Amino acid sequence: MINPVISAKKRQPAAHGGGVRGDNSVLRSSQFEGRFGRMFRSLPSAEWPKDALLRLGEAMTSAPETLKKDPTAPTAAHEDDDKRIQDDEENAGISAGYTYLGQFIDHDITFDPASSLQQQNDPDALVDFRTPRLDLDSLYGRGPGDQPFMYVGNKFRLGRPLLENTKNTKARDLPRFDDPINPGPKRALIGDKRNDENVIVAQLHSAMLQFHNKLVDKHPSDSFDRVQQRVRWHYQWIVVNDFLKTICGEEVVEDILPDFGKNKPIWKLKPNLSIFKWRNDPFMPIEFSAAAYRFGHSMVRPIYRLNTELNGGDDPNKATPEEEKRGLAGRFFIFAGVQERGLNGFDEFPAQWAIDWSLFFDVNGSIKNVGKKRVQPAYKIDSSLVNPLGFLPEFSKPPQPLKPPFSVDQLQSKPADPHGDPSSLAQRNLLRGLAMGLPSGQSVALALGVDPIEDKDLRVGKAVTSDLPNNPLLTSFDKEHNSFKENAPLWYYVLAEAQFEWAKRATAKGGKGNLEPVRLGTVGGRIVAETIIGLIWGDGRSYLRQAPNWKPETLRSMGDLIHFALS
């Protein structure tokens, strides 16, 4: 079997399949834990030829959605007036906002408070890490005493007001630095630069800034630390009771926290952490950060509606007949090689791009809406990523001005260095798993006491009932060395498991199977839920440790929190 050497010391960016700073230092040593560690320390590393992983990653990246009559013209499913689910790839059980809430959580728990000080000395493997916690370090940074430019008194500094086309809203951009002497991208002044990597997560971060400010107004006599605690506890409670129950299933969360929040005394409360264990402080499990938690990449939609006031494309007020025909009116690709057609980040975006969050979360019953006002679903958790994720912006040439007609060729950003690291997110994830020495999905399943999925049921493609028989087998991507036989990459396995367990339910429902919700499966759901709950439990300042029966007074979901923050 070929085992190409991939240097763990090679420079990797902090986002999009490149891991997080410091995870290169994870070794198989006698040390039990550090900043990063392993859940399954005794399991052997899985190996595959690099070329086989690249072929698999290419197959996991969907072709662009186009018109049947013109494969060069990008398109999207039309928004019918009488139903919410418009496309068989849409997930009836998970709304689009959870994709970016998941991204926000990821940036919180992998935050490195020392990076700005030590990056110049050791850019690839910092050693002075703080224990990972869901404490919103990505929001608060090092606090008003050390980063006063982010604050005005006890409140966060906010950016410019945003509009829904020409309609006033409560939404605000992130505060940004505009250098009149050296013009360039207007970088966000926030605790973690990664929360500006696309327009959606940037506005979610801004909503959290406004939530903090709203609590300052509601409790004017509270100290900064007290308001910060209120924000953190609301956030942690929603992560457990909204995000995890939506992604992993309520039964998984209830199995890990069977008695919490039920007015039982502390001596009866102990989480059921069966695979995430530590001696001193919680560490970041590499099986979680480099594999299982990357499930959200498959949930990304190729195109989003930000608000219902944007009606056009090149002209925000009026779509051309061609844009109408292609379903592009008022909607934008998550990434694109064309300026103002993609929601690319790390710079100021058009002021009329304010997000109407009732299109991303259930806000005051918006989940019942149809047509343009619907809550857009996430895409299904499956072994397929949308085409824009094959051309990541940070590894591609900057977006260019539109040269009509808008084509697939313009949509796909070309790699800045075609001979360098791949710009495909799927390929980067797979290569990262190899470099980190992750075990196979089957070996992790066996370690959990779960029967692994048979090779004949591990397929590559979309979770659409009509496509399932035609999706190629995983083993077909390396027939020469047979390296995928009972040896699936862990990240791929987590996605394929969700798809496989969904398919068993969906095929039993016949024609309505595509409306069956897709959540993480048995292995993936357990790794994700235990890790996140374990990180909260291991934090002595979290609500689980200081007030395990605490509940928010009125806010029960992320949609509630954002509505309160922006009302």
XYZ file of C-alpha atoms in Angstrom:
567
model
C 0.000 0.000 0.000
C 1.329 3.448 -0.906
C 1.722 5.757 2.051
C 2.752 9.169 0.736
C 4.517 11.364 3.236
C 2.585 14.538 3.972
C 4.569 16.824 6.214
C 2.650 17.850 9.324
C 4.860 20.931 9.452
C 3.620 22.268 6.129
C 1.974 25.660 6.465
C -1.804 25.316 6.752
C -4.313 28.150 6.853
C -6.630 28.496 9.819
C -9.867 27.867 7.969
C -11.533 25.670 5.355
C -9.967 22.274 5.716
C -6.583 23.485 6.909
C -7.072 22.556 10.548
C -6.520 24.949 13.424
C -3.242 26.348 14.663
C -1.497 23.903 16.936
C -3.123 20.673 15.829
C 0.066 19.795 13.958
C 1.633 19.075 17.328
C -0.621 16.121 18.120
C 1.670 13.129 18.574
C 1.320 9.582 19.765
C 3.299 10.026 22.959
C 2.946 9.021 26.575
C 1.416 12.417 27.295
C -2.312 11.847 27.804
C -3.577 15.270 26.883
C -2.583 18.760 25.860
C -4.251 21.471 23.847
C -5.222 18.743 21.373
C -5.630 15.052 22.067
C -7.279 11.866 20.868
C -10.474 10.176 21.922
C -9.296 6.826 20.540
C -5.586 6.792 21.345
C -5.086 3.074 20.812
C -6.566 2.958 17.308
C -4.052 2.774 14.435
C -3.759 5.508 11.837
C -5.494 4.758 8.577
C -3.569 5.133 5.311
C -4.444 5.720 1.666
C -2.612 6.817 -1.476
C -2.787 10.588 -1.863
C -4.129 10.250 -5.404
C -7.024 8.111 -4.161
C -7.986 10.806 -1.656
C -7.808 13.480 -4.334
C -10.080 11.421 -6.608
C -12.522 10.880 -3.751
C -12.534 14.584 -2.890
C -13.203 15.478 -6.500
C -16.120 13.039 -6.618
C -17.543 14.437 -3.367
C -17.683 17.913 -4.939
C -20.865 18.297 -6.974
C -20.991 19.717 -10.442
C -22.489 23.221 -10.635
C -26.252 23.420 -10.907
C -27.061 24.476 -14.468
C -29.895 24.733 -16.946
C -30.577 21.434 -18.699
C -30.580 23.199 -22.053
C -27.405 25.167 -21.309
C -24.804 23.481 -19.072
C -22.722 26.693 -19.110
C -25.438 28.720 -17.327
C -25.543 28.528 -13.489
C -28.977 28.139 -11.967
C -30.829 27.307 -8.740
C -34.124 25.719 -7.765
C -37.017 28.140 -8.073
C -38.870 29.224 -4.936
C -42.379 27.835 -5.389
C -45.215 29.731 -3.755
C -46.905 26.700 -2.178
C -44.172 24.700 -0.419
C -41.045 25.176 1.686
C -38.839 22.333 0.392
C -37.996 23.230 -3.194
C -35.105 20.908 -3.943
C -34.534 17.229 -3.108
C -31.109 18.153 -1.712
C -32.664 20.387 0.966
C -32.890 19.065 4.516
C -36.418 19.220 5.922
C -35.075 18.946 9.491
C -32.330 21.600 9.607
C -32.584 25.266 8.633
C -29.759 27.082 6.864
C -28.902 29.215 9.891
C -27.577 26.177 11.778
C -24.812 25.791 9.192
C -23.390 29.151 10.234
C -24.172 28.780 13.916
C -22.050 25.634 13.681
C -19.281 27.633 12.021
C -19.506 30.277 14.750
C -19.231 27.564 17.451
C -16.201 26.069 15.714
C -14.397 29.413 15.736
C -15.219 29.816 19.428
C -13.848 26.488 20.629
C -10.712 26.641 18.474
C -9.865 30.228 19.418
C -6.181 30.896 20.119
C -5.773 33.987 22.335
C -2.021 34.000 21.917
C -1.903 33.888 18.119
C -1.537 37.621 17.542
C 1.469 37.668 19.875
C 3.212 34.454 18.876
C 2.300 33.925 15.251
C 5.481 35.635 14.035
C 7.632 33.369 16.181
C 5.934 30.032 15.479
C 3.170 30.314 12.867
C 2.435 26.603 12.546
C 2.395 25.160 16.044
C 1.762 27.453 18.993
C 2.148 25.887 22.387
C 0.674 28.460 24.780
C -2.995 27.597 24.311
C -5.906 28.216 26.649
C -8.188 25.242 27.373
C -10.939 25.066 24.726
C -14.246 26.327 26.096
C -17.540 27.627 24.757
C -16.896 30.981 26.390
C -17.170 33.275 23.354
C -13.503 34.240 23.233
C -14.038 34.720 19.510
C -16.533 37.456 20.409
C -14.855 39.100 23.415
C -11.237 38.701 22.364
C -9.017 39.722 25.269
C -11.617 42.124 26.648
C -11.997 45.919 26.828
C -8.890 46.355 28.937
C -6.574 44.812 26.322
C -8.497 45.477 23.086
C -10.311 48.796 23.730
C -10.794 49.454 20.015
C -13.560 46.803 20.039
C -15.558 48.496 22.804
C -17.354 51.695 23.788
C -17.685 51.536 27.559
C -19.312 48.211 28.458
C -20.727 47.826 24.962
C -19.292 46.521 21.731
C -18.499 48.934 18.945
C -20.821 48.222 15.986
C -20.400 48.747 12.267
C -22.488 50.724 9.802
C -26.274 50.190 9.549
C -27.361 47.664 6.928
C -30.403 47.810 4.671
C -32.694 45.264 3.075
C -32.158 46.844 -0.321
C -33.531 50.322 0.572
C -35.491 49.300 3.688
C -34.081 50.315 7.081
C -33.266 47.490 9.514
C -31.694 46.971 12.941
C -28.878 44.910 11.388
C -25.326 46.234 11.561
C -22.117 45.333 9.809
C -19.027 44.431 11.794
C -16.856 47.395 12.803
C -14.158 47.730 10.146
C -10.811 49.427 9.693
C -10.656 51.759 6.699
C -7.126 52.960 5.944
C -7.380 56.110 3.774
C -3.618 56.156 3.200
C -3.287 52.549 2.061
C -6.671 51.575 0.598
C -7.439 47.898 0.606
C -9.893 45.378 2.070
C -11.738 46.792 5.074
C -10.890 44.242 7.744
C -13.242 43.595 10.641
C -12.195 44.697 14.145
C -13.344 41.575 15.976
C -12.002 38.914 18.330
C -11.509 36.279 15.619
C -10.944 37.261 12.003
C -12.455 33.972 10.776
C -15.921 35.255 11.691
C -15.657 37.553 8.692
C -14.978 34.834 6.136
C -18.448 35.068 4.598
C -21.322 37.544 4.780
C -23.604 35.195 6.766
C -21.253 34.331 9.637
C -20.164 37.998 9.752
C -23.738 39.135 10.372
C -24.267 36.322 12.906
C -21.235 37.627 14.826
C -22.702 41.134 14.611
C -26.017 39.868 16.013
C -24.146 38.426 18.994
C -22.450 41.814 19.537
C -25.896 43.399 19.569
C -27.181 40.732 21.981
C -24.477 41.714 24.462
C -25.328 45.406 24.023
C -29.027 44.680 24.515
C -28.304 42.970 27.838
C -26.219 45.965 28.904
C -29.292 48.139 28.267
C -31.565 45.697 30.087
C -29.268 45.427 33.132
C -27.551 48.853 33.306
C -26.237 48.337 36.846
C -24.455 45.076 35.950
C -20.687 44.988 35.575
C -19.125 43.999 32.258
C -18.228 40.583 33.695
C -21.813 39.947 34.809
C -23.234 40.819 31.378
C -20.594 38.640 29.764
C -21.677 35.729 31.965
C -25.316 36.242 30.976
C -24.391 36.191 27.285
C -22.237 33.094 27.673
C -24.879 31.136 29.575
C -27.590 31.950 27.022
C -25.236 30.900 24.248
C -24.183 27.655 25.960
C -27.785 26.711 26.752
C -28.834 27.277 23.130
C -25.860 25.270 21.835
C -26.957 22.286 23.952
C -30.732 22.556 23.702
C -31.172 23.952 20.198
C -28.083 23.332 18.063
C -27.101 19.850 19.299
C -30.669 18.582 19.467
C -31.215 19.783 15.907
C -27.982 18.323 14.502
C -27.486 15.150 16.563
C -31.032 14.411 17.712
C -32.748 15.005 21.024
C -32.246 11.409 22.184
C -28.426 11.726 22.005
C -28.374 14.918 24.088
C -30.839 13.465 26.604
C -28.680 10.344 26.948
C -25.614 12.469 27.770
C -27.493 14.908 30.068
C -30.483 12.853 31.294
C -31.208 14.865 34.458
C -29.918 18.365 33.779
C -32.442 21.196 33.801
C -35.006 19.045 35.645
C -34.678 20.625 39.094
C -32.629 17.780 40.544
C -29.878 18.419 43.127
C -26.284 18.578 41.965
C -25.324 15.215 43.501
C -27.749 13.511 41.122
C -26.291 15.246 38.067
C -23.451 13.669 36.160
C -23.099 13.714 32.376
C -22.764 10.402 30.584
C -19.458 11.040 28.808
C -18.480 7.592 27.602
C -15.811 8.445 24.990
C -14.639 12.000 25.818
C -12.588 11.724 29.003
C -9.720 13.816 30.379
C -7.558 13.896 33.509
C -7.119 17.595 34.224
C -8.705 19.904 31.658
C -10.704 19.102 28.520
C -8.638 18.899 25.358
C -9.744 19.282 21.748
C -10.264 15.753 20.317
C -8.622 15.577 16.916
C -11.295 13.079 15.757
C -13.793 15.884 16.370
C -11.904 18.904 15.019
C -10.352 17.269 11.945
C -13.234 14.967 11.015
C -16.612 14.673 12.740
C -17.303 18.381 13.261
C -16.635 19.087 9.605
C -20.052 17.613 8.844
C -21.290 21.192 8.349
C -19.409 21.467 5.078
C -22.024 19.201 3.479
C -24.849 21.451 4.771
C -23.715 24.526 2.847
C -26.179 25.645 0.177
C -24.790 26.877 -3.138
C -27.089 29.917 -3.086
C -28.921 31.995 -0.455
C -31.573 34.659 -0.244
C -30.456 37.306 2.246
C -33.730 39.233 2.341
C -36.980 39.533 0.398
C -36.358 43.122 -0.732
C -33.545 42.190 -3.113
C -35.288 41.260 -6.342
C -32.580 41.312 -8.972
C -29.049 40.268 -9.742
C -26.766 42.807 -11.340
C -29.529 45.340 -10.632
C -30.727 44.676 -7.039
C -34.195 46.035 -7.866
C -35.021 44.137 -11.018
C -33.921 40.817 -12.436
C -33.324 40.252 -16.106
C -35.455 37.615 -17.870
C -32.373 35.359 -17.911
C -31.865 35.739 -14.146
C -35.545 34.999 -13.548
C -35.339 31.888 -15.713
C -32.306 30.637 -13.801
C -33.772 31.324 -10.333
C -30.992 33.789 -9.473
C -33.183 36.824 -8.804
C -32.351 38.241 -5.381
C -30.089 35.321 -4.430
C -26.319 34.992 -4.109
C -23.801 32.152 -4.295
C -21.980 31.364 -1.062
C -18.664 31.845 -2.907
C -18.117 33.085 -6.438
C -15.325 34.328 -8.642
C -17.473 37.332 -9.601
C -17.686 40.455 -7.448
C -21.047 41.053 -5.724
C -22.405 37.671 -6.862
C -20.804 35.668 -4.046
C -21.023 36.105 -0.280
C -17.227 36.100 0.019
C -15.854 37.706 3.155
C -12.889 39.582 4.618
C -14.081 42.909 3.253
C -16.988 45.317 3.360
C -20.019 44.039 1.461
C -22.914 46.029 -0.091
C -24.963 47.870 2.541
C -28.238 46.534 1.095
C -27.250 42.963 2.015
C -28.795 42.984 5.503
C -29.887 39.476 6.473
C -33.511 38.863 7.342
C -32.919 36.139 9.935
C -36.476 34.820 9.568
C -35.166 33.310 6.301
C -32.479 31.351 8.203
C -34.050 30.394 11.562
C -37.576 29.912 12.852
C -38.314 33.433 14.065
C -41.828 33.986 15.410
C -43.209 31.057 13.419
C -41.465 31.877 10.119
C -40.843 28.129 9.653
C -44.416 27.962 8.283
C -43.709 30.396 5.448
C -43.384 29.335 1.808
C -42.038 30.912 -1.361
C -39.560 33.779 -1.029
C -40.370 34.151 2.685
C -39.553 30.543 3.571
C -36.916 29.542 6.083
C -34.269 28.251 3.702
C -33.255 24.690 4.576
C -29.659 23.596 4.889
C -28.542 20.991 2.410
C -28.624 17.390 3.595
C -25.757 15.909 5.582
C -24.358 13.515 2.989
C -21.179 12.627 1.128
C -21.564 15.525 -1.298
C -20.419 19.158 -1.116
C -21.793 21.909 -3.328
C -19.711 23.120 -6.241
C -18.607 26.511 -4.803
C -16.700 24.639 -2.062
C -14.416 23.266 -4.765
C -12.978 26.759 -5.271
C -12.292 28.240 -1.846
C -11.713 32.004 -1.930
C -8.611 32.057 0.273
C -6.826 29.686 -2.128
C -8.151 31.254 -5.329
C -7.728 34.427 -7.311
C -9.714 37.430 -6.014
C -13.250 37.866 -7.416
C -13.352 39.662 -10.742
C -15.895 42.118 -12.222
C -18.780 40.476 -14.070
C -18.375 40.089 -17.809
C -21.871 39.233 -19.123
C -23.268 36.709 -19.630
C -22.782 35.276 -16.131
C -21.390 31.776 -16.659
C -20.222 28.736 -14.713
C -16.666 29.548 -15.764
C -16.886 32.954 -14.026
C -18.580 31.449 -10.965
C -15.701 29.050 -10.336
C -12.717 30.934 -8.914
C -9.475 29.642 -10.354
C -6.736 28.496 -7.940
C -4.158 31.193 -7.256
C -1.457 28.505 -7.452
C -2.672 25.559 -9.549
C 0.353 23.511 -8.454
C -0.040 24.258 -4.739
C -2.421 22.905 -2.115
C -5.860 22.057 -3.540
C -8.550 24.738 -3.364
C -11.197 22.010 -2.950
C -12.554 21.786 0.602
C -13.297 18.058 0.292
C -9.762 17.282 -0.854
C -8.261 19.428 1.901
C -10.337 17.659 4.568
C -9.300 14.215 3.335
C -5.607 15.103 3.116
C -5.796 16.664 6.560
C -7.170 13.448 8.037
C -4.252 11.534 6.525
C -1.686 14.032 7.819
C -3.195 13.893 11.313
C -3.072 10.099 11.436
C -6.787 9.702 12.058
C -8.247 6.204 12.425
C -10.731 4.890 9.882
C -14.454 5.313 10.334
C -14.902 1.551 10.690
C -12.329 1.269 13.486
C -14.011 4.113 15.397
C -17.405 2.413 14.986
C -15.981 -0.846 16.353
C -14.441 1.024 19.283
C -17.911 2.394 20.064
C -19.426 -1.095 19.910
C -21.326 -0.267 16.720
C -21.465 -2.489 13.634
C -19.575 -0.666 10.866
C -21.405 0.103 7.653
C -20.604 -2.468 4.977
C -18.590 -1.385 1.960
C -21.537 -1.992 -0.362
C -23.501 0.669 1.524
C -20.775 3.336 1.570
C -21.576 5.506 -1.419
C -20.463 8.885 -2.694
C -23.086 11.400 -3.715
C -26.238 13.206 -2.744
C -28.849 11.931 -0.284
C -31.636 11.877 -2.856
C -33.700 8.705 -3.082
C -33.607 8.609 -6.882
C -29.811 9.004 -6.913
C -28.917 6.410 -4.279
C -28.683 3.361 -6.587
C -26.422 5.291 -8.978
C -24.010 6.755 -6.410
C -20.571 5.105 -6.841
C -19.136 2.942 -4.087
C -16.322 4.344 -1.979
C -14.100 1.378 -2.896
C -14.313 2.307 -6.595
C -11.979 5.284 -6.064
C -8.932 3.121 -5.424
C -9.323 -0.209 -7.178
C -5.577 -0.464 -7.785
C -4.567 -0.620 -4.107
C -7.963 -1.428 -2.586
C -7.090 1.043 0.180
C -10.712 2.018 0.935
C -11.867 -1.536 1.609
C -13.225 -1.525 5.191
C -11.033 1.556 5.641
C -13.059 4.734 5.063
C -11.639 8.174 5.983
C -13.308 9.252 9.223
C -14.648 12.572 7.877
C -16.167 10.819 4.867
C -17.555 8.023 7.079
C -19.414 10.472 9.348
C -21.137 11.968 6.285
C -21.829 8.607 4.678
C -23.222 7.249 7.959
C -25.750 10.091 8.184
C -26.746 9.399 4.594
C -26.971 5.621 5.129
C -29.144 5.874 8.244
C -31.341 8.448 6.489
C -31.682 6.196 3.418
C -33.041 3.324 5.530
C -35.787 5.599 6.844
C -36.385 7.415 3.557
C -36.772 4.368 1.331
C -39.420 3.022 3.698
C -41.489 6.147 3.037
C -41.570 5.839 -0.738
C -42.209 9.061 -2.613
C -42.021 11.199 0.530
C -38.592 9.905 1.536
C -36.775 13.060 0.456
C -38.740 14.961 3.112
C -37.258 12.769 5.859
C -34.889 14.897 8.015
C -31.174 14.075 7.895
C -29.186 14.353 11.133
C -25.810 13.000 12.159
C -25.686 9.243 12.536
C -24.758 7.032 15.469
C -20.969 7.512 15.402
C -20.848 11.108 14.179
C -23.621 12.292 16.474
C -21.995 10.788 19.552
C -18.570 12.301 18.852
C -20.006 15.762 18.189
C -22.458 15.833 21.110
C -20.034 14.426 23.685
C -17.252 16.781 22.663
C -19.308 19.960 22.832
C -21.128 19.001 26.030
C -17.841 17.823 27.531
C -16.184 21.162 26.796
C -19.036 22.973 28.553
C -19.006 20.548 31.493
C -15.247 20.912 31.854
C -15.537 24.695 32.166
C -16.056 25.542 35.847
C -17.693 28.853 34.871
C -20.299 27.329 32.530
C -23.994 27.117 33.321
C -23.752 23.310 33.557
C -21.303 23.620 36.452
C -22.514 26.747 38.219
C -26.282 26.432 37.735
C -27.158 23.087 36.063
C -30.921 23.725 36.318
C -30.670 27.228 34.812
C -32.795 28.129 31.801
C -33.191 31.385 29.876
C -36.274 33.322 30.913
C -37.795 33.535 27.441
C -35.200 32.703 24.774
C -35.350 29.041 23.740
C -33.609 29.036 20.354
C -31.101 30.900 18.231
C -33.993 32.444 16.346
C -35.343 33.833 19.637
C -31.932 35.231 20.602
C -31.395 37.026 17.291
C -34.947 38.401 17.292
C -34.401 39.794 20.801
C -31.007 41.249 19.877
C -32.272 43.040 16.773
C -35.769 44.001 17.910
